[in-house]
């Protein structure tokens, strides 16, 4: 058991087996791996292990088991639910996939690509693009998050309404299991109905069942024309009406439909002061909409005709259409920059909620009213992937409060939002996962049958509880 070793003993044993280059133990070197993206939580670890191959991951699992250490897998460490940083630093290592980033193959005929888990999402997208292909997963963290992390969180993002969540983009997986053996299902077959699809178990498992080492993904033709518009509307009800119209009029060519409040402009410019305002900024709510196509499809004409109709009907009251790729990028920077703006205002409540599409406006109104009543000095910032019924209803306490006072506000706001969410039969995690941050809320809402099944799967695959303990579920200590 690890308790008979000092930390120095454990570190020396890891070095002896894995080699110096694979092991980090200095506090300064480990800090970026041990701190969450927002900087709210800083942890520690016995070491950070950085294997370069699947065989080295297997070796790392064997040595950790021998030493009684549990393993917290880590990709880009952009997860927002504390799943990738240790909660018991004295008995845990971080296993970072950052040195496993090779692209094993890109096949334009098969529309598929096989990448190692540590490949950064943006780089995978660029490599696909260089072959005239498109990997549709797109999220604000794509410059840092890694494919293995995307698979392990079943990431969503801005293109879900057209291409689906990560699960729908995965063709095959290679996973190192908690006993150090390899589950090799790295197939690029489109159809394969041979019984239970085991790879699905590891998608969204947040590292609790094994370490994803490589992923085969679906590609699509590169959308060579993209039309992007930022539109101002009067209400969230009008947003939903616009969405229904766009679904019908733009068919399946709509690739993004995001809503955001006017404070998004202020927050984004706090993070990026040079961002030029593209629009007045005084409408009650904004929509960032994108339609894209390839080949013979004329998306510019489609966007123009669509907007003419909705402007004429008074559904849209202000708007700008990007005239170039650079202008489109500028519009997206407001959507992405508002996250960083919120982070700069200090610790705040971040939610990741989904409700039935048609009930989204009622939910947001009711939940914001509940927060205003319970924590009147806080600001609600509701935005998100409206086409998926997914809203980030975040709550920012006023500046100048102590950390303890902020925590009280956050706790209060979360409680009242979750109470409203319960009445709407919604989800507390539409896309970010459970990690350790949402574990209690998740466990409280599980039925007996769900808990039984999840526990049975975990115990069958990881009976010694080596993989990411207390992430998603708290099933006790190492056996
Ligand atoms: C600015 C910003 C915007 C974001 N936008 C979105 C969004 O639109 N949609 C969305 O879904 N998420 C979003 N996220 C959250 C985050 O980017 C995603 O969850 C992403 O998929 C995490 O990938 P990662 O490589 O950073 O994983 P990490 O944070 O390193 O890990 C996440 C979880 O997966 C596990 N894990 C990581 N790699 C592996 C592996 N190879 N094998 C097994 N387990 C592993 C970890 O243990 C942890 O539990 C955003 C985050 C930020 C900071």
Coordinates of C-alpha atoms and ligand atoms in Angstrom, one line a residue, residues 37-38 72-85 95 97 117-118 137-142 144-158 165-166 202 205-208 210-213 335-336 339-340 352 385 390 392 431-433 435-436 467-468 471, ligand 1:
X37 CA -9.0 26.3 -15.9
X38 CA -10.7 29.1 -13.9
X72 CA -6.4 10.9 -12.7
X73 CA -6.2 11.1 -16.5
X74 CA -5.7 14.5 -18.0
X75 CA -6.0 16.0 -21.5
X76 CA -6.0 19.7 -21.9
X77 CA -7.2 20.4 -18.4
X78 CA -10.0 22.7 -19.7
X79 CA -12.8 20.6 -18.1
X80 CA -15.1 22.8 -15.9
X81 CA -16.1 20.2 -13.3
X82 CA -12.8 19.3 -11.5
X83 CA -12.6 15.8 -13.1
X84 CA -9.0 16.2 -14.2
X85 CA -7.2 17.3 -11.0
X95 CA -1.5 10.9 -16.2
X97 CA -1.8 12.5 -22.5
X117 CA -5.7 11.1 -27.4
X118 CA -3.4 14.0 -26.7
X137 CA -16.5 19.3 -33.0
X138 CA -16.1 23.0 -32.1
X139 CA -15.8 24.6 -28.7
X140 CA -14.3 27.7 -27.1
X141 CA -11.5 25.6 -25.5
X142 CA -10.5 24.0 -28.8
X144 CA -6.2 23.7 -25.5
X145 CA -8.6 20.7 -25.0
X146 CA -7.5 17.3 -26.4
X147 CA -9.4 14.7 -28.3
X148 CA -9.1 12.1 -25.4
X149 CA -10.7 14.7 -23.1
X150 CA -13.4 15.5 -25.6
X151 CA -14.3 11.8 -25.8
X152 CA -14.1 11.3 -22.0
X153 CA -16.5 14.3 -21.4
X154 CA -18.6 13.6 -24.5
X155 CA -18.1 17.3 -25.4
X156 CA -20.7 19.3 -27.1
X157 CA -20.0 22.8 -28.4
X158 CA -21.5 25.1 -31.0
X165 CA -22.2 15.5 -29.6
X166 CA -18.7 13.9 -29.6
X202 CA -15.8 5.0 -22.3
X205 CA -16.9 8.2 -18.5
X206 CA -14.5 11.0 -17.5
X207 CA -11.6 8.7 -17.0
X208 CA -13.3 6.5 -14.5
X210 CA -9.8 3.6 -18.4
X211 CA -7.5 5.8 -20.3
X212 CA -8.4 6.7 -23.9
X213 CA -5.2 6.5 -25.9
X335 CA -19.4 34.6 -27.7
X336 CA -16.0 33.1 -26.7
X339 CA -16.4 33.2 -20.8
X340 CA -13.1 34.8 -20.1
X352 CA -24.7 23.8 -17.7
X385 CA -26.6 26.5 -27.3
X390 CA -28.7 24.0 -23.4
X392 CA -25.4 28.3 -19.1
X431 CA -22.4 18.8 -21.8
X432 CA -19.6 19.5 -19.2
X433 CA -20.0 16.2 -17.3
X435 CA -16.4 15.4 -12.4
X436 CA -16.1 16.1 -8.7
X467 CA -9.2 5.1 -12.2
X468 CA -10.2 8.6 -11.2
X471 CA -15.1 11.4 -10.0
Ligands
LIG1 C1 -13.5 28.5 -22.5 C2 -14.2 27.1 -22.4 C3 -15.2 26.8 -23.3 C4 -15.8 25.5 -23.2 N1 -16.8 25.2 -24.0 C5 -17.4 24.0 -24.0 C6 -18.5 23.6 -24.8 O1 -19.0 24.5 -25.6 N2 -18.9 22.4 -24.8 C7 -18.4 21.4 -23.9 O2 -18.9 20.3 -24.0 N3 -17.4 21.7 -23.1 C8 -16.9 23.0 -23.1 N4 -15.8 23.3 -22.3 C9 -15.3 22.3 -21.3 C10 -14.1 21.5 -21.8 O3 -13.4 22.2 -22.8 C11 -14.5 20.1 -22.4 O4 -15.1 19.4 -21.4 C12 -13.4 19.3 -23.0 O5 -13.9 18.2 -23.7 C13 -12.4 18.8 -22.0 O6 -11.2 18.4 -22.7 P1 -9.8 18.3 -22.0 O7 -8.8 17.7 -22.9 O8 -9.4 19.7 -21.6 O9 -10.1 17.4 -20.8 P2 -9.6 17.5 -19.3 O10 -10.1 18.8 -18.7 O11 -8.2 17.3 -19.2 O12 -10.4 16.2 -18.6 C14 -11.8 16.2 -18.6 C15 -12.2 14.8 -18.0 O13 -11.8 13.8 -18.9 C16 -10.9 12.9 -18.3 N5 -9.9 12.6 -19.4 C17 -9.2 13.5 -20.1 N6 -8.4 12.9 -21.0 C18 -8.7 11.6 -20.9 C19 -8.3 10.4 -21.5 N7 -7.4 10.4 -22.5 N8 -8.7 9.2 -21.1 C20 -9.6 9.1 -20.1 N9 -10.1 10.2 -19.4 C21 -9.6 11.4 -19.8 C22 -10.3 13.6 -17.1 O14 -9.9 12.7 -16.1 C23 -11.5 14.5 -16.7 O15 -12.4 13.7 -15.9 C24 -15.3 24.6 -22.3 C25 -14.2 24.9 -21.5 C26 -13.7 26.1 -21.5 C27 -12.5 26.5 -20.6

